[in-house]
Coordinates of C-alpha atoms and ligand atoms in Angstrom, one line a residue:
M503 CA -22.5 25.1 -1.4
I504 CA -19.1 23.1 -0.8
E505 CA -16.5 23.5 -3.2
A506 CA -15.5 19.8 -5.1
K507 CA -11.7 19.0 -3.9
G508 CA -9.4 18.3 -6.5
V509 CA -7.8 15.0 -6.5
A510 CA -4.8 13.6 -8.0
I511 CA -4.6 9.9 -8.4
L512 CA -1.3 8.7 -8.8
G513 CA -1.3 5.1 -10.0
A514 CA -5.1 6.0 -11.8
T515 CA -4.7 2.7 -14.2
G516 CA -4.1 0.4 -10.8
S517 CA -6.6 -1.4 -8.9
I518 CA -6.9 1.2 -6.0
G519 CA -6.7 3.7 -9.0
E520 CA -10.1 2.1 -10.3
S521 CA -11.7 1.9 -6.6
A522 CA -10.7 5.6 -6.3
L523 CA -12.3 6.9 -9.3
A524 CA -15.2 4.9 -8.4
V525 CA -15.7 6.8 -5.5
L526 CA -15.6 9.9 -7.6
D527 CA -18.1 8.8 -9.9
Q528 CA -20.3 8.4 -6.6
H529 CA -19.4 12.0 -5.4
P530 CA -19.0 14.5 -8.6
E531 CA -20.3 17.5 -6.5
R532 CA -17.3 16.7 -3.5
F533 CA -14.1 15.4 -5.8
R534 CA -12.9 16.1 -9.2
A535 CA -9.8 14.5 -11.0
V536 CA -7.3 16.9 -11.4
A537 CA -4.3 14.8 -12.4
L538 CA -4.4 11.1 -13.1
T539 CA -1.0 9.2 -14.0
A540 CA 0.2 5.8 -14.8
N541 CA 3.4 4.4 -15.2
R542 CA 3.3 3.2 -19.3
N543 CA -0.3 2.3 -19.8
V544 CA -1.1 4.9 -22.4
P545 CA -4.6 3.5 -23.7
G546 CA -5.4 3.0 -20.1
L547 CA -4.8 6.4 -19.1
R548 CA -6.1 7.8 -22.5
A549 CA -9.2 6.1 -21.6
L550 CA -9.4 7.8 -18.0
V551 CA -8.6 11.0 -19.7
E552 CA -11.3 11.1 -21.9
R553 CA -13.6 10.2 -19.1
H554 CA -12.3 12.7 -16.4
Q555 CA -11.0 15.7 -18.1
P556 CA -8.3 16.1 -15.4
R557 CA -5.7 19.2 -16.3
I558 CA -3.0 16.9 -16.3
A559 CA -2.2 13.5 -17.1
V560 CA 1.2 12.0 -16.5
L561 CA 3.2 8.8 -17.9
A562 CA 5.8 8.4 -15.4
D563 CA 7.9 6.3 -17.3
A564 CA 10.1 9.1 -19.5
G565 CA 10.1 6.4 -22.2
A566 CA 6.4 6.3 -23.0
S567 CA 6.1 8.3 -26.3
E568 CA 4.4 11.8 -26.0
S569 CA 3.9 11.6 -29.8
L570 CA 1.3 8.6 -28.8
L571 CA -0.7 11.2 -26.5
G572 CA -3.9 13.1 -27.3
G573 CA -4.3 16.9 -26.5
G574 CA -7.8 18.4 -26.1
A575 CA -8.1 20.3 -22.4
T576 CA -5.7 17.9 -20.4
R577 CA -1.8 18.7 -20.7
W578 CA -0.3 15.4 -21.0
A579 CA 3.3 14.9 -19.7
T580 CA 5.8 12.3 -19.1
G581 CA 8.8 11.2 -16.4
R582 CA 9.3 11.5 -12.7
E583 CA 9.5 15.6 -12.6
A584 CA 5.8 15.2 -14.2
L585 CA 4.8 12.9 -11.7
I586 CA 5.8 15.4 -8.4
E587 CA 4.1 18.1 -10.9
A588 CA 0.8 16.2 -10.6
A589 CA 1.1 15.8 -6.6
T590 CA 2.0 19.1 -5.9
H591 CA -0.4 21.0 -8.8
P592 CA -2.1 24.1 -7.0
D593 CA -5.5 23.1 -7.8
V594 CA -4.9 19.6 -6.2
D595 CA -6.2 19.1 -2.5
I596 CA -5.7 15.5 -2.0
V597 CA -3.2 13.2 -3.4
L598 CA -4.3 9.6 -3.7
N599 CA -0.9 7.8 -3.9
A600 CA -1.2 4.3 -5.7
L601 CA 2.0 3.9 -7.0
V602 CA 3.7 0.5 -6.4
G603 CA 6.9 0.4 -4.4
A604 CA 9.8 2.8 -3.4
A605 CA 9.1 4.8 -6.4
G606 CA 5.9 6.4 -4.3
L607 CA 8.1 7.6 -1.7
E608 CA 9.5 11.0 -3.7
P609 CA 5.6 11.9 -4.5
T610 CA 4.7 11.6 -1.1
L611 CA 7.2 13.7 0.4
A612 CA 6.5 16.6 -2.2
A613 CA 2.7 16.4 -1.8
L614 CA 3.3 16.5 2.2
R615 CA 5.8 19.3 1.7
A616 CA 3.2 21.7 -0.3
G617 CA 0.5 21.2 2.3
K618 CA -1.8 18.5 0.6
R619 CA -3.6 15.6 2.5
V620 CA -2.0 12.6 1.2
A621 CA -4.3 9.6 0.9
L622 CA -1.9 6.8 1.1
A623 CA -2.1 3.6 -0.3
N624 CA 1.3 3.2 -1.1
K625 CA 2.5 1.6 2.3
E626 CA 6.0 1.5 0.9
S627 CA 6.3 5.1 1.3
L628 CA 6.5 5.1 4.7
V629 CA 8.2 1.7 5.0
C630 CA 11.3 3.3 3.0
G631 CA 11.1 6.6 4.5
G632 CA 9.1 6.6 7.3
P633 CA 11.3 9.6 9.3
L634 CA 11.2 11.3 6.5
V635 CA 7.6 11.5 5.7
L636 CA 6.3 12.2 8.9
R637 CA 9.1 15.3 9.0
A638 CA 7.8 16.6 5.4
A639 CA 4.1 16.1 7.1
A640 CA 5.2 18.5 9.9
E641 CA 7.0 20.8 7.8
G642 CA 5.0 21.4 5.1
G643 CA 1.7 21.4 7.0
G644 CA 0.7 18.2 5.0
E645 CA -1.7 15.5 6.4
L646 CA -1.6 11.6 6.1
M647 CA -4.7 9.3 5.6
P648 CA -4.6 5.9 5.7
V649 CA -5.8 3.7 2.6
D650 CA -4.7 0.3 3.5
S651 CA -7.9 -1.2 4.9
E652 CA -6.3 -2.4 8.0
H653 CA -4.8 1.2 8.7
S654 CA -8.2 2.6 7.6
A655 CA -10.0 0.0 10.2
I656 CA -7.5 1.1 13.1
F657 CA -7.7 4.5 12.2
Q658 CA -11.4 4.4 12.3
C659 CA -11.7 2.6 15.6
I660 CA -8.9 5.1 17.6
Q661 CA -11.3 8.3 16.5
G662 CA -12.3 9.8 19.8
S663 CA -9.6 8.2 21.7
R664 CA -5.9 9.5 23.2
A665 CA -2.6 8.1 21.8
S666 CA -2.2 6.7 25.5
E667 CA -5.2 5.1 25.8
V668 CA -4.2 2.6 23.2
Q669 CA -3.0 -0.4 24.3
R670 CA -2.5 -2.9 21.0
L671 CA -3.2 -2.8 17.5
I672 CA -4.1 -5.9 15.6
L673 CA -3.8 -6.3 12.2
T674 CA -5.7 -9.2 10.2
A675 CA -4.1 -11.1 7.5
S676 CA -6.3 -13.4 5.4
G677 CA -3.4 -15.6 5.1
G678 CA -3.1 -15.6 1.4
P679 CA -3.6 -18.6 -0.9
F680 CA -1.2 -20.8 0.8
R681 CA -2.3 -20.2 4.1
S682 CA -2.5 -24.1 5.4
A683 CA 0.2 -25.6 2.8
S684 CA 3.0 -27.3 3.7
P685 CA 6.5 -26.2 3.0
D686 CA 6.5 -28.6 0.4
R687 CA 3.7 -27.5 -1.7
L688 CA 5.3 -24.0 -1.0
A689 CA 8.3 -24.7 -2.7
E690 CA 6.3 -25.9 -6.2
V691 CA 4.0 -22.7 -6.2
R692 CA 4.4 -21.1 -9.5
P693 CA 3.2 -17.5 -10.1
G694 CA -0.4 -18.5 -11.3
D695 CA -1.0 -20.2 -8.3
A696 CA 0.1 -17.1 -6.3
L697 CA -1.7 -14.8 -8.0
R698 CA -5.2 -16.1 -6.9
H699 CA -6.0 -14.4 -4.0
P700 CA -8.8 -15.5 -2.2
T701 CA -10.5 -12.7 -1.0
W702 CA -8.8 -9.7 -2.6
D703 CA -8.6 -8.6 -6.1
M704 CA -5.3 -6.5 -6.1
G705 CA -2.3 -5.7 -8.2
A706 CA 0.2 -8.4 -9.0
K707 CA 2.7 -7.1 -6.5
I708 CA 0.9 -6.8 -3.5
T709 CA -1.1 -10.1 -4.3
I710 CA 2.3 -11.8 -4.1
D711 CA 3.0 -9.7 -0.9
S712 CA -0.1 -11.4 0.6
A713 CA 1.0 -14.5 -0.2
T714 CA 4.2 -14.6 1.2
L715 CA 3.1 -12.4 4.1
A716 CA 5.8 -9.7 3.2
N717 CA 2.8 -7.4 3.1
K718 CA 1.7 -8.0 6.6
A719 CA 5.3 -7.1 7.6
L720 CA 5.2 -4.0 5.2
E721 CA 1.6 -3.1 7.5
V722 CA 3.3 -3.6 10.6
I723 CA 5.8 -1.0 9.8
E724 CA 3.6 1.1 7.9
A725 CA 1.3 1.0 11.5
H726 CA 4.2 2.1 13.5
F727 CA 4.7 5.0 11.8
L728 CA 1.3 6.0 11.3
F729 CA 0.0 5.7 14.8
G730 CA 3.3 6.1 16.6
V731 CA 2.8 2.6 18.2
P732 CA 5.9 0.7 19.2
Y733 CA 6.2 -2.6 17.5
G734 CA 6.2 -4.5 20.9
R735 CA 2.6 -3.6 20.9
I736 CA 1.7 -4.2 16.8
E737 CA 0.5 -7.9 16.1
A738 CA -0.4 -9.9 13.0
V739 CA -3.6 -12.5 13.1
V740 CA -4.3 -14.6 10.2
H741 CA -8.5 -14.2 9.4
P742 CA -8.9 -15.9 6.6
Q743 CA -12.4 -14.4 5.7
S744 CA -11.1 -10.3 5.8
I745 CA -14.2 -9.5 7.2
I746 CA -12.5 -7.7 10.4
H747 CA -10.1 -5.5 8.7
S748 CA -8.1 -4.8 12.0
M749 CA -8.6 -4.6 15.6
V750 CA -7.6 -2.0 18.4
E751 CA -7.1 -2.9 22.2
F752 CA -7.4 0.2 24.6
A753 CA -6.0 0.6 28.2
D754 CA -9.2 -0.7 29.7
G755 CA -9.1 -3.9 28.0
S756 CA -11.9 -3.4 25.4
V757 CA -11.3 -4.2 21.9
L758 CA -13.0 -2.1 18.9
A759 CA -12.8 -3.9 15.1
Q760 CA -14.0 -2.1 11.9
M761 CA -15.8 -4.8 9.7
G762 CA -17.3 -5.0 6.2
F763 CA -17.0 -7.1 3.1
P764 CA -13.7 -6.9 1.1
T765 CA -13.9 -3.5 -0.7
M766 CA -10.9 -0.6 -1.0
E767 CA -13.8 1.6 -2.1
I768 CA -14.8 2.5 1.4
P769 CA -11.2 3.0 3.0
V770 CA -10.7 5.4 -0.1
L771 CA -13.7 7.2 0.4
Y772 CA -12.7 7.7 4.0
A773 CA -9.5 9.0 3.3
L774 CA -11.2 11.3 1.1
S775 CA -13.9 12.8 2.9
Y776 CA -12.6 12.6 6.4
P777 CA -13.5 13.8 9.0
E778 CA -17.0 13.5 7.4
R779 CA -18.8 10.1 6.6
L780 CA -20.4 10.6 2.9
P781 CA -23.2 8.6 1.7
Y782 CA -22.2 5.4 -0.8
T783 CA -23.8 2.8 -2.3
C784 CA -22.1 -0.9 -2.1
R785 CA -22.9 -4.2 -1.0
R786 CA -24.1 -3.5 2.4
F787 CA -22.7 -5.7 5.4
D788 CA -25.0 -8.9 6.3
P789 CA -23.5 -10.6 9.3
V790 CA -25.3 -13.8 8.4
A791 CA -24.0 -13.8 4.9
A792 CA -20.5 -13.4 6.4
G793 CA -20.7 -16.4 8.3
A794 CA -18.2 -17.6 10.8
L795 CA -15.2 -15.4 11.8
T796 CA -12.1 -17.3 12.6
F797 CA -8.8 -16.7 13.4
E798 CA -5.1 -18.5 13.6
P799 CA -1.8 -17.4 14.2
V800 CA 0.9 -16.4 11.4
R801 CA 2.5 -19.4 10.6
E802 CA 6.2 -17.4 10.8
D803 CA 8.2 -20.8 10.1
C804 CA 6.6 -21.2 6.7
F805 CA 6.4 -17.4 6.1
P806 CA 9.7 -16.2 7.1
A807 CA 9.3 -12.7 5.0
F808 CA 7.1 -11.8 7.5
R809 CA 9.3 -12.4 10.6
L810 CA 12.6 -10.9 8.2
G811 CA 10.2 -7.6 7.7
V812 CA 9.2 -6.9 11.4
A813 CA 12.7 -7.4 12.0
A814 CA 13.7 -5.0 9.6
G815 CA 11.3 -2.6 11.3
L816 CA 12.8 -3.2 14.6
A817 CA 16.3 -2.5 13.4
G818 CA 14.9 0.8 12.0
G819 CA 17.2 3.1 9.9
C820 CA 17.4 1.9 6.3
A821 CA 16.8 -1.7 7.2
P822 CA 13.1 -1.3 6.4
A823 CA 14.1 0.1 2.8
V824 CA 16.4 -2.6 2.5
F825 CA 13.6 -5.3 3.0
N826 CA 11.5 -3.5 0.7
A827 CA 13.9 -3.4 -2.1
A828 CA 15.1 -6.8 -2.1
N829 CA 11.6 -8.0 -1.9
E830 CA 10.3 -5.7 -4.9
I831 CA 13.5 -7.4 -7.1
A832 CA 12.4 -10.8 -5.3
V833 CA 8.8 -10.8 -6.2
A834 CA 9.7 -9.3 -9.9
A835 CA 11.8 -12.7 -10.7
F836 CA 9.4 -14.9 -9.1
L837 CA 6.9 -13.7 -11.5
E838 CA 9.1 -13.8 -14.1
G839 CA 10.1 -17.5 -13.0
R840 CA 13.8 -16.7 -12.2
V841 CA 13.3 -17.5 -8.2
S842 CA 10.9 -20.2 -6.5
F843 CA 8.5 -18.9 -4.1
P844 CA 10.7 -19.7 -0.7
G845 CA 13.4 -18.2 -3.0
I846 CA 11.7 -14.7 -2.4
A847 CA 12.4 -14.8 1.4
S848 CA 15.9 -16.3 1.1
A849 CA 16.7 -13.6 -1.4
I850 CA 15.4 -10.9 1.6
E851 CA 17.3 -12.6 4.0
D852 CA 20.7 -12.8 2.3
T853 CA 20.1 -8.9 1.2
L854 CA 19.4 -8.2 5.2
E855 CA 22.4 -10.5 6.3
R856 CA 24.8 -8.4 3.9
W857 CA 23.5 -4.9 5.2
S858 CA 25.9 -3.1 7.6
G859 CA 23.2 -1.1 8.4
G860 CA 22.7 2.8 8.1
E861 CA 20.6 5.8 9.3
I862 CA 18.2 7.8 7.6
A863 CA 18.7 11.2 7.9
S864 CA 17.7 12.2 4.3
L865 CA 16.2 10.7 1.2
G866 CA 19.9 9.9 -0.4
D867 CA 20.3 7.7 2.4
V868 CA 17.2 5.8 1.4
L869 CA 18.2 6.0 -2.3
E870 CA 21.1 4.8 -1.6
A871 CA 20.2 1.6 0.6
D872 CA 17.5 1.0 -1.8
A873 CA 19.7 1.0 -4.8
W874 CA 22.7 -1.2 -2.9
A875 CA 19.6 -3.8 -1.7
R876 CA 18.3 -3.9 -5.5
R877 CA 22.1 -4.7 -6.5
T878 CA 22.5 -7.3 -3.7
A879 CA 19.3 -9.4 -4.1
K880 CA 19.9 -9.5 -8.0
T881 CA 23.2 -10.9 -7.7
F882 CA 21.8 -13.4 -5.1
I883 CA 18.9 -14.3 -7.7
G884 CA 21.5 -14.7 -10.6
N885 CA 23.2 -17.3 -8.1
Q886 CA 19.9 -19.4 -8.2
V887 CA 19.4 -22.4 -9.7
L888 CA 15.7 -23.1 -10.5
C889 CA 14.8 -26.9 -10.8
Ligands
NDP48 P1 -1.3 -1.9 -9.6 O1 -0.4 -2.4 -10.0 O2 -3.0 -2.3 -9.7 O3 -1.3 -0.4 -10.3 C1 0.0 0.4 -9.8 C2 -0.4 2.0 -10.5 O4 0.8 2.7 -10.3 C3 -0.6 1.6 -12.0 O5 -1.3 2.9 -12.5 C4 0.6 1.7 -12.6 O6 1.0 2.2 -13.9 C5 1.7 2.5 -11.7 N1 2.7 2.4 -11.5 C6 3.5 1.3 -11.2 N2 5.0 1.4 -10.8 C7 5.1 2.7 -11.0 C8 6.1 3.2 -11.2 N3 7.5 2.8 -10.9 N4 6.2 4.8 -11.2 C9 5.0 5.0 -11.7 N5 3.7 4.6 -11.7 C10 3.3 3.3 -11.3 O7 -1.2 -1.8 -7.8 P2 -2.5 -1.8 -6.7 O8 -3.3 -1.0 -7.2 O9 -3.0 -3.0 -6.3 O10 -1.3 -1.1 -5.5 C11 -1.2 0.2 -5.3 C12 -0.5 0.6 -4.3 O11 -1.4 0.3 -3.1 C13 0.7 -0.5 -3.6 O12 1.5 -0.1 -2.9 C14 -0.3 -1.4 -2.9 O13 0.6 -2.1 -1.7 C15 -1.2 -0.5 -2.1 N6 -2.5 -1.2 -2.0 C16 -3.1 -2.2 -2.9 C17 -4.3 -2.6 -2.7 C18 -5.3 -3.0 -3.2 O14 -6.4 -3.7 -2.9 N7 -4.9 -3.2 -4.7 C19 -4.8 -2.5 -1.3 C20 -4.0 -1.7 -0.1 C21 -2.7 -1.1 -0.4 P3 0.6 1.4 -15.5 O15 -0.8 0.8 -15.2 O16 1.1 2.1 -16.2 O17 1.8 0.0 -14.8

């Protein structure tokens, strides 16, 4: 009999966390929740703990009151160190990192150094610290598995092929809710409009990133580090139906695509079960119901965050971490009504223009660049006047 693998779900109360727990529910004989974490959502985490009875439950926000927490078989802990403890717990085989933002980097590094499989939804880990993440995996014996649907698609398409045979990665993008909007319309976009994604139901930050196409730039950088493909051979194309999750072109001109109705449960399951494919109950693909599949170029003039992010990737060093931090600050300000929708890209651009460059030799370099970019973007946003 196969022993169930211990899983830590970092960000269990979020959208990916929910998909992951649905996967665990269908395969209790294969996966059991050992650690569940949230940031400060006490009722949400308490409900998950009652249902899944993990060994350890963590609220990453050190301010979250432990007096609010229940007892039972689960040990409760708070703070960043407790998050690392969850990611490196001896009973954990697989860490699903579904945190939002640069906060995901340190748990990813710790888990890889501890030799865990890391199912990575937190793309910001690779964007901010790509070289450090690869080094941690090599040194600690840990293993990275993509969870992002595009990267899972690419990973599935390249199974059985040699790295030298991969010619081009083509990432698909839904285009978000403003795919065809005019610049005038984009200037008027409010948070409520941007939070309505046409094809995916996700957390707030990635939904805004999808609307600005910053998300696609983050994914290009993520793909570069995950698959070792140069930026010049990674492209993005708008595919409004979100049926084809990405494509790979091989040396002989053959192109493989992975497809299905949008759901994050399948990529999560594959990241947990790889190299096996386990049975799964979900809405089965129906090509007729999917209808016509269409493709359009990315409108870089209307969505400059995409161009800025790819340029930061090409610049290398800490530039992607600067791009990411400025974007996090600008998205938070947009959701609070303190900056316009086009102002998100303006804040990123201003921050990147002021960045004088810096290599990425250690985590300290990333943390320094991240803190500098947050301060710089906040200053830019503070000087804006919103009409
Ligand atoms: P959500 O906002 O839905 O959930 C985020 C989770 O992380 C929550 O449990 C939240 O806790 C916790 N969290 C947030 N910030 C912190 C922090 N600073 N420290 C510790 N915990 C924190 O996000 P998603 O599930 O949508 O996204 C998670 C990651 O997966 C992102 O990197 C995203 O880009 C990526 N991703 C998401 C997809 C999706 O379909 N949602 C698809 C592909 C990638 P609390 O509830 O207490 O706030």
